[in-house]
Short mmCIF file of C-alpha atoms (C1' of nucleotides) in Angstrom, two decimals:
data_model
loop_
_atom_site.label_atom_id
_atom_site.label_comp_id
_atom_site.label_asym_id
_atom_site.label_seq_id
_atom_site.Cartn_x
_atom_site.Cartn_y
_atom_site.Cartn_z
CA MET A 6 23.37 -46.03 70.19
CA LEU A 7 23.15 -43.87 67.11
CA LYS A 8 19.74 -45.12 66.10
CA GLU A 9 17.75 -43.89 69.08
CA LYS A 10 19.07 -40.39 68.54
CA ASN A 11 18.44 -40.46 64.79
CA LEU A 12 22.10 -40.09 64.05
CA ARG A 13 24.06 -41.57 61.17
CA MET A 14 27.58 -42.92 61.11
CA THR A 15 29.00 -40.96 58.23
CA THR A 16 32.45 -41.38 56.80
CA GLN A 17 33.52 -38.04 58.27
CA ARG A 18 32.28 -38.94 61.74
CA LYS A 19 34.01 -42.31 61.64
CA VAL A 20 37.34 -40.94 60.45
CA ILE A 21 37.34 -38.17 63.05
CA LEU A 22 36.74 -40.70 65.80
CA GLU A 23 39.40 -43.08 64.48
CA GLU A 24 42.05 -40.40 64.14
CA LEU A 25 41.32 -38.91 67.54
CA ARG A 26 41.75 -42.33 69.12
CA LYS A 27 45.25 -42.56 67.70
CA LEU A 28 46.33 -39.34 69.40
CA ASP A 29 47.53 -38.80 72.95
CA THR A 30 47.96 -35.09 72.48
CA HIS A 31 44.49 -33.83 73.53
CA PRO A 32 44.15 -31.99 70.23
CA SER A 33 42.10 -28.91 69.44
CA ALA A 34 39.45 -28.96 66.73
CA ASP A 35 41.92 -27.38 64.37
CA GLU A 36 44.58 -30.01 64.99
CA ILE A 37 42.06 -32.78 64.39
CA TYR A 38 41.04 -31.02 61.20
CA GLU A 39 44.65 -31.09 59.97
CA VAL A 40 45.02 -34.81 60.63
CA VAL A 41 41.67 -35.83 59.20
CA ARG A 42 42.36 -33.84 56.05
CA HIS A 43 44.98 -36.37 55.05
CA ARG A 44 42.25 -38.94 54.61
CA LEU A 45 39.39 -36.63 53.62
CA PRO A 46 40.87 -33.64 51.80
CA ARG A 47 37.50 -31.98 51.18
CA ILE A 48 36.24 -32.06 54.77
CA SER A 49 35.49 -28.67 56.28
CA LEU A 50 36.39 -27.32 59.68
CA GLY A 51 32.72 -26.76 60.45
CA THR A 52 32.08 -30.47 60.00
CA VAL A 53 34.88 -31.27 62.41
CA TYR A 54 33.36 -28.97 65.03
CA ARG A 55 29.88 -30.35 64.56
CA ASN A 56 31.05 -33.94 64.79
CA LEU A 57 33.20 -33.34 67.85
CA ASP A 58 30.13 -31.91 69.53
CA VAL A 59 27.97 -34.85 68.54
CA LEU A 60 30.57 -37.39 69.61
CA SER A 61 31.07 -35.77 72.98
CA GLU A 62 27.32 -35.63 73.57
CA LEU A 63 27.16 -39.32 72.77
CA GLY A 64 29.89 -39.90 75.33
CA GLU A 65 32.25 -41.37 72.74
CA ILE A 66 34.84 -38.71 73.47
CA GLN A 67 35.38 -36.01 76.06
CA LYS A 68 35.36 -32.27 75.55
CA LEU A 69 37.91 -30.93 78.02
CA GLU A 70 36.92 -28.06 80.27
CA LEU A 71 40.29 -26.47 80.70
CA SER A 72 41.35 -22.89 80.97
CA GLY A 73 43.05 -21.42 77.96
CA SER A 74 41.66 -20.07 74.79
CA LEU A 75 40.74 -23.18 72.88
CA LYS A 76 38.70 -26.32 73.44
CA ARG A 77 40.50 -29.64 73.45
CA PHE A 78 39.27 -33.19 72.97
CA ASP A 79 40.21 -36.51 74.54
CA TRP A 80 39.28 -40.02 73.44
CA ASP A 81 39.63 -41.20 77.05
CA THR A 82 36.21 -40.68 78.61
CA ASN A 83 37.24 -41.79 82.07
CA LYS A 84 37.53 -39.05 84.63
CA HIS A 85 41.14 -37.94 84.92
CA TYR A 86 43.07 -34.73 85.36
CA HIS A 87 45.52 -32.95 83.07
CA VAL A 88 48.69 -30.87 83.24
CA ARG A 89 49.07 -27.94 80.88
CA CYS A 90 52.34 -26.24 79.97
CA ILE A 91 51.99 -22.51 80.60
CA ARG A 92 54.34 -21.75 77.74
CA CYS A 93 53.46 -24.07 74.85
CA ASN A 94 50.03 -25.24 76.03
CA ARG A 95 50.87 -28.90 75.60
CA VAL A 96 48.45 -31.03 77.62
CA GLU A 97 49.17 -34.39 79.22
CA ASP A 98 47.34 -36.77 81.51
CA THR A 99 48.18 -37.00 85.20
CA PRO A 100 48.06 -40.10 87.36
CA VAL A 101 46.27 -38.20 90.13
CA ALA A 102 43.19 -40.14 91.22
CA PRO A 103 39.82 -38.38 90.96
CA LEU A 104 39.00 -36.47 94.13
CA ASN A 105 35.49 -37.76 94.48
CA GLN A 106 34.83 -36.36 97.90
CA LEU A 107 35.92 -32.86 96.97
CA GLU A 108 32.42 -31.52 96.49
CA ASP A 109 31.25 -32.77 99.89
CA GLU A 110 32.92 -29.85 101.56
CA LEU A 111 30.70 -27.49 99.62
CA TYR A 112 27.27 -28.99 100.08
CA ASP A 113 26.53 -27.08 103.26
CA THR A 114 28.32 -23.86 102.44
CA THR A 115 27.07 -22.90 99.03
CA VAL A 116 23.68 -22.19 97.53
CA PHE A 117 24.82 -23.80 94.30
CA GLU A 118 23.72 -27.28 93.38
CA ILE A 119 27.15 -28.78 92.74
CA VAL A 120 27.48 -31.25 89.90
CA GLY A 121 31.24 -31.63 89.62
CA HIS A 122 34.61 -29.98 89.41
CA ASN A 123 37.44 -29.31 87.00
CA LEU A 124 41.01 -29.61 88.17
CA GLU A 125 43.98 -28.80 86.02
CA PHE A 126 47.64 -28.63 86.95
CA ILE A 127 49.85 -26.06 85.34
CA GLY A 128 53.57 -26.13 84.87
CA LEU A 129 56.41 -26.29 82.40
CA CYS A 130 56.91 -29.21 80.07
CA PRO A 131 60.49 -30.54 79.75
CA LYS A 132 61.12 -28.74 76.45
CA CYS A 133 59.98 -25.33 77.66
CA SER A 134 61.68 -25.80 80.99
CA LYS A 135 65.01 -26.38 79.23
CA LYS A 136 64.62 -23.50 76.83
CA ASP A 137 64.12 -20.90 79.52
CA PRO A 138 65.25 -22.08 82.96
CA GLY A 139 64.96 -18.60 84.48
CA LYS A 140 61.54 -17.28 85.46
CA MET B 5 55.35 0.10 92.48
CA LEU B 6 54.37 1.75 89.24
CA LYS B 7 57.56 3.73 88.95
CA GLU B 8 60.01 0.86 88.64
CA LYS B 9 57.99 -0.53 85.76
CA ASN B 10 57.65 2.86 84.08
CA LEU B 11 53.91 2.78 84.44
CA ARG B 12 51.56 5.68 85.03
CA MET B 13 48.43 5.82 87.13
CA THR B 14 46.02 7.20 84.60
CA THR B 15 42.43 8.13 85.29
CA GLN B 16 41.23 5.14 83.28
CA ARG B 17 43.44 2.72 85.18
CA LYS B 18 42.33 4.12 88.51
CA VAL B 19 38.62 4.03 87.71
CA ILE B 20 38.80 0.47 86.39
CA LEU B 21 40.49 -0.65 89.59
CA GLU B 22 38.02 1.22 91.80
CA GLU B 23 34.97 -0.13 90.03
CA LEU B 24 36.28 -3.68 89.95
CA ARG B 25 36.83 -3.52 93.70
CA LYS B 26 33.17 -2.69 94.22
CA LEU B 27 32.05 -5.86 92.42
CA ASP B 28 31.70 -9.37 93.75
CA THR B 29 30.58 -10.76 90.44
CA HIS B 30 33.93 -11.74 88.87
CA PRO B 31 33.12 -9.67 85.80
CA SER B 32 34.38 -10.11 82.27
CA ALA B 33 36.19 -7.29 80.45
CA ASP B 34 32.97 -6.33 78.76
CA GLU B 35 31.04 -6.09 82.02
CA ILE B 36 33.74 -3.89 83.50
CA TYR B 37 33.61 -1.76 80.37
CA GLU B 38 29.88 -1.21 80.87
CA VAL B 39 30.32 -0.13 84.49
CA VAL B 40 33.32 2.10 83.90
CA ARG B 41 31.54 3.83 81.03
CA HIS B 42 29.19 5.49 83.52
CA ARG B 43 32.13 7.46 84.86
CA LEU B 44 34.23 7.67 81.69
CA PRO B 45 31.87 7.67 78.73
CA ARG B 46 34.64 7.99 76.15
CA ILE B 47 36.77 5.06 77.34
CA SER B 48 37.31 2.33 74.78
CA LEU B 49 37.05 -1.40 75.28
CA GLY B 50 40.66 -1.83 74.20
CA THR B 51 41.76 0.38 77.07
CA VAL B 52 39.83 -1.80 79.50
CA TYR B 53 41.52 -4.94 78.19
CA ARG B 54 44.98 -3.37 78.30
CA ASN B 55 44.52 -2.11 81.83
CA LEU B 56 43.16 -5.35 83.15
CA ASP B 57 46.29 -7.01 81.80
CA VAL B 58 48.56 -4.44 83.36
CA LEU B 59 46.79 -4.58 86.71
CA SER B 60 46.90 -8.34 86.86
CA GLU B 61 50.59 -8.36 85.99
CA LEU B 62 51.15 -5.90 88.80
CA GLY B 63 49.29 -8.26 91.13
CA GLU B 64 46.64 -5.66 91.91
CA ILE B 65 43.91 -7.93 90.59
CA GLN B 66 43.62 -11.52 89.49
CA LYS B 67 42.88 -12.84 86.03
CA LEU B 68 40.86 -15.99 86.57
CA GLU B 69 41.93 -19.15 84.76
CA LEU B 70 38.57 -20.78 84.44
CA SER B 71 37.08 -22.83 81.67
CA GLY B 72 34.52 -21.14 79.51
CA SER B 73 34.88 -18.82 76.63
CA LEU B 74 35.73 -15.57 78.34
CA LYS B 75 38.24 -14.31 80.86
CA ARG B 76 37.04 -13.00 84.20
CA PHE B 77 38.65 -10.74 86.75
CA ASP B 78 38.70 -10.71 90.54
CA TRP B 79 39.88 -7.95 92.89
CA ASP B 80 40.65 -10.59 95.52
CA THR B 81 44.22 -11.70 94.83
CA ASN B 82 44.27 -14.32 97.55
CA LYS B 83 44.19 -17.89 96.35
CA HIS B 84 40.64 -19.20 96.43
CA TYR B 85 38.40 -21.39 94.31
CA HIS B 86 35.23 -20.61 92.41
CA VAL B 87 31.91 -22.21 91.48
CA ARG B 88 30.50 -21.58 88.05
CA CYS B 89 26.88 -22.08 87.02
CA ILE B 90 26.78 -24.30 83.94
CA ARG B 91 23.71 -22.55 82.69
CA CYS B 92 24.18 -18.80 83.25
CA ASN B 93 27.94 -18.76 83.89
CA ARG B 94 27.60 -16.81 87.12
CA VAL B 95 30.75 -17.21 89.19
CA GLU B 96 30.98 -17.14 92.98
CA ASP B 97 33.68 -17.73 95.54
CA THR B 98 33.85 -20.95 97.52
CA PRO B 99 34.98 -21.36 101.11
CA VAL B 100 37.10 -24.40 100.18
CA ALA B 101 40.60 -23.95 101.56
CA PRO B 102 43.49 -24.02 99.07
CA LEU B 103 44.78 -27.55 98.55
CA ASN B 104 48.42 -26.69 98.93
CA GLN B 105 49.70 -30.24 99.01
CA LEU B 106 47.89 -31.24 95.83
CA GLU B 107 50.92 -30.92 93.58
CA ASP B 108 53.07 -33.11 95.82
CA GLU B 109 51.44 -36.18 94.42
CA LEU B 110 52.71 -35.28 90.98
CA TYR B 111 56.35 -34.44 91.61
CA ASP B 112 57.56 -37.99 91.10
CA THR B 113 55.17 -39.06 88.42
CA THR B 114 55.35 -36.34 85.80
CA VAL B 115 58.08 -34.84 83.70
CA PHE B 116 56.43 -31.45 84.04
CA GLU B 117 57.76 -28.84 86.40
CA ILE B 118 54.55 -28.13 88.28
CA VAL B 119 53.90 -24.56 89.32
CA GLY B 120 50.31 -24.72 90.47
CA HIS B 121 46.77 -25.82 89.79
CA ASN B 122 43.36 -24.48 88.89
CA LEU B 123 40.29 -25.90 90.53
CA GLU B 124 36.78 -24.88 89.66
CA PHE B 125 33.51 -26.32 90.85
CA ILE B 126 30.58 -26.48 88.48
CA GLY B 127 26.92 -26.59 89.31
CA LEU B 128 23.63 -24.80 89.12
CA CYS B 129 23.00 -21.48 90.81
CA PRO B 130 19.71 -21.14 92.73
CA LYS B 131 18.00 -19.21 89.94
CA CYS B 132 18.85 -21.67 87.19
CA SER B 133 18.16 -24.62 89.44
CA LYS B 134 14.63 -23.35 90.07
CA LYS B 135 13.96 -22.55 86.44
CA ASP B 136 14.71 -26.03 85.18
CA PRO B 137 14.66 -28.64 87.95
CA GLY B 138 14.72 -31.54 85.45
CA LYS B 139 17.94 -32.90 83.94
"C1'" DT C 5 17.40 -53.45 45.31
"C1'" DA C 6 14.99 -49.01 44.57
"C1'" DT C 7 12.84 -45.25 46.88
"C1'" DC C 8 12.74 -41.59 49.98
"C1'" DA C 9 12.90 -38.57 54.19
"C1'" DT C 10 16.07 -36.10 56.38
"C1'" DA C 11 20.60 -36.03 58.86
"C1'" DC C 12 24.68 -34.35 57.37
"C1'" DC C 13 28.08 -32.09 54.42
"C1'" DG C 14 30.92 -28.27 52.28
"C1'" DC C 15 31.12 -23.63 51.92
"C1'" DA C 16 30.99 -19.10 53.26
"C1'" DA C 17 29.38 -15.61 56.00
"C1'" DC C 18 28.82 -14.36 60.68
"C1'" DT C 19 29.73 -13.83 66.03
"C1'" DT C 20 32.24 -12.99 69.89
"C1'" DA C 21 36.35 -12.12 72.48
"C1'" DT C 22 40.61 -10.26 72.20
"C1'" DT C 23 44.80 -8.00 70.20
"C1'" DG C 24 47.40 -4.77 67.11
"C1'" DT C 25 48.22 -0.19 64.93
"C1'" DC C 26 48.83 4.59 65.11
"C1'" DA C 27 48.18 9.48 65.63
"C1'" DA C 28 46.79 12.29 69.43
"C1'" DT C 29 46.79 13.03 74.43
"C1'" DA C 30 48.15 13.45 79.09
"C1'" DG C 31 51.03 11.74 83.38
"C1'" DC C 32 55.00 12.85 85.73
"C1'" DC C 33 59.77 14.36 86.46
"C1'" DA C 34 63.15 18.12 85.94
"C1'" DT D 18 55.87 24.98 82.77
"C1'" DG D 19 58.08 21.87 79.19
"C1'" DG D 20 59.05 17.81 77.23
"C1'" DC D 21 59.58 12.80 77.05
"C1'" DT D 22 56.98 8.90 76.30
"C1'" DA D 23 53.43 5.74 78.32
"C1'" DT D 24 48.85 5.55 77.34
"C1'" DT D 25 44.57 6.48 75.08
"C1'" DG D 26 40.63 6.23 71.62
"C1'" DA D 27 39.34 4.66 67.34
"C1'" DC D 28 39.15 1.11 64.56
"C1'" DA D 29 41.19 -2.64 61.84
"C1'" DA D 30 42.68 -7.32 62.27
"C1'" DT D 31 42.82 -11.97 64.42
"C1'" DA D 32 41.31 -16.14 66.38
"C1'" DA D 33 38.08 -19.55 67.63
"C1'" DG D 34 33.92 -21.15 67.07
"C1'" DT D 35 29.02 -21.06 65.12
"C1'" DT D 36 25.37 -20.91 61.77
"C1'" DG D 37 22.49 -20.73 57.39
"C1'" DC D 38 21.90 -22.68 53.05
"C1'" DG D 39 21.42 -25.59 49.15
"C1'" DG D 40 22.76 -29.97 47.83
"C1'" DT D 41 24.21 -34.96 48.95
"C1'" DA D 42 24.11 -39.53 50.73
"C1'" DT D 43 22.80 -42.63 54.76
"C1'" DG D 44 19.94 -46.02 56.33
"C1'" DA D 45 14.89 -47.18 57.04
"C1'" DT D 46 11.22 -49.03 54.45
"C1'" DA D 47 8.86 -51.35 50.87
#
DNA sequence: TATCATACCGCAACTTATTGTCAATAGCCA
DNA sequence: TGGCTATTGACAATAAGTTGCGGTATGATA
């Protein structure tokens, strides 16, 4: 898989992939950087970004297309939706099944060539909900 | 409406609102800045950002929660979904009706207190589709 | 196993979008 | 009109991500 694209499995790339697969937190590049640094103290943030891009292009991981200011990554490459806490930005998976027929409705009504959709639920996680029950 | 929040209707605020309401392009702050500058050449970008925030908090406009690197604004405050071109990032409205019952499926299965959802279709706009029909 | 082309790395400088600071200005109520 | 203070313009400061460069090390080849 790496060969045909002239890519190499470097230590950095391997460690990033391994550590990401241990996490269920849909981390940002920066969070992955912090974790990976425990094993590779001299790794740079740029390397983390570059490798996350490569890995998501290879289909080994998924770059999440969510709203919010930073990109997040997910080792689970199956199509699934997420919930995001409006207050702390924590992201979790949802058990909602992919709405495969959603685009059908659009085929006749838009000039766009539809290739997919992003759906994200927003809400309050238990912690934030407790902290500030009022609005 | 402005009074109870101790807000003032300044020239800048009024012009930004007026110009945004002429546009169907879901512009970014920078695009609004460019347009408003024709009428108020000395306005600063910071002022545009601040006013867009104020106006969206007032409910006069809508700050779109889409993926992608920059925030976009919409004068239409009714709930509706958008299509975004993966290549040129143009955003258009869709005629898809709001999926009001979508969250119901989650109430029993998540610990989050769900308050809503964001749905965005992605595809190719006619221009970009023509330019590069392959892949 | 040694050689070698080049993919990849670490580092730092750079972009781009947005937010913060602060003195000066201008809405709006009395 | 006068005065309080929200707001502005100018610009510095962040934040997140990207890129250029010179050197290193992976993995193909002999």
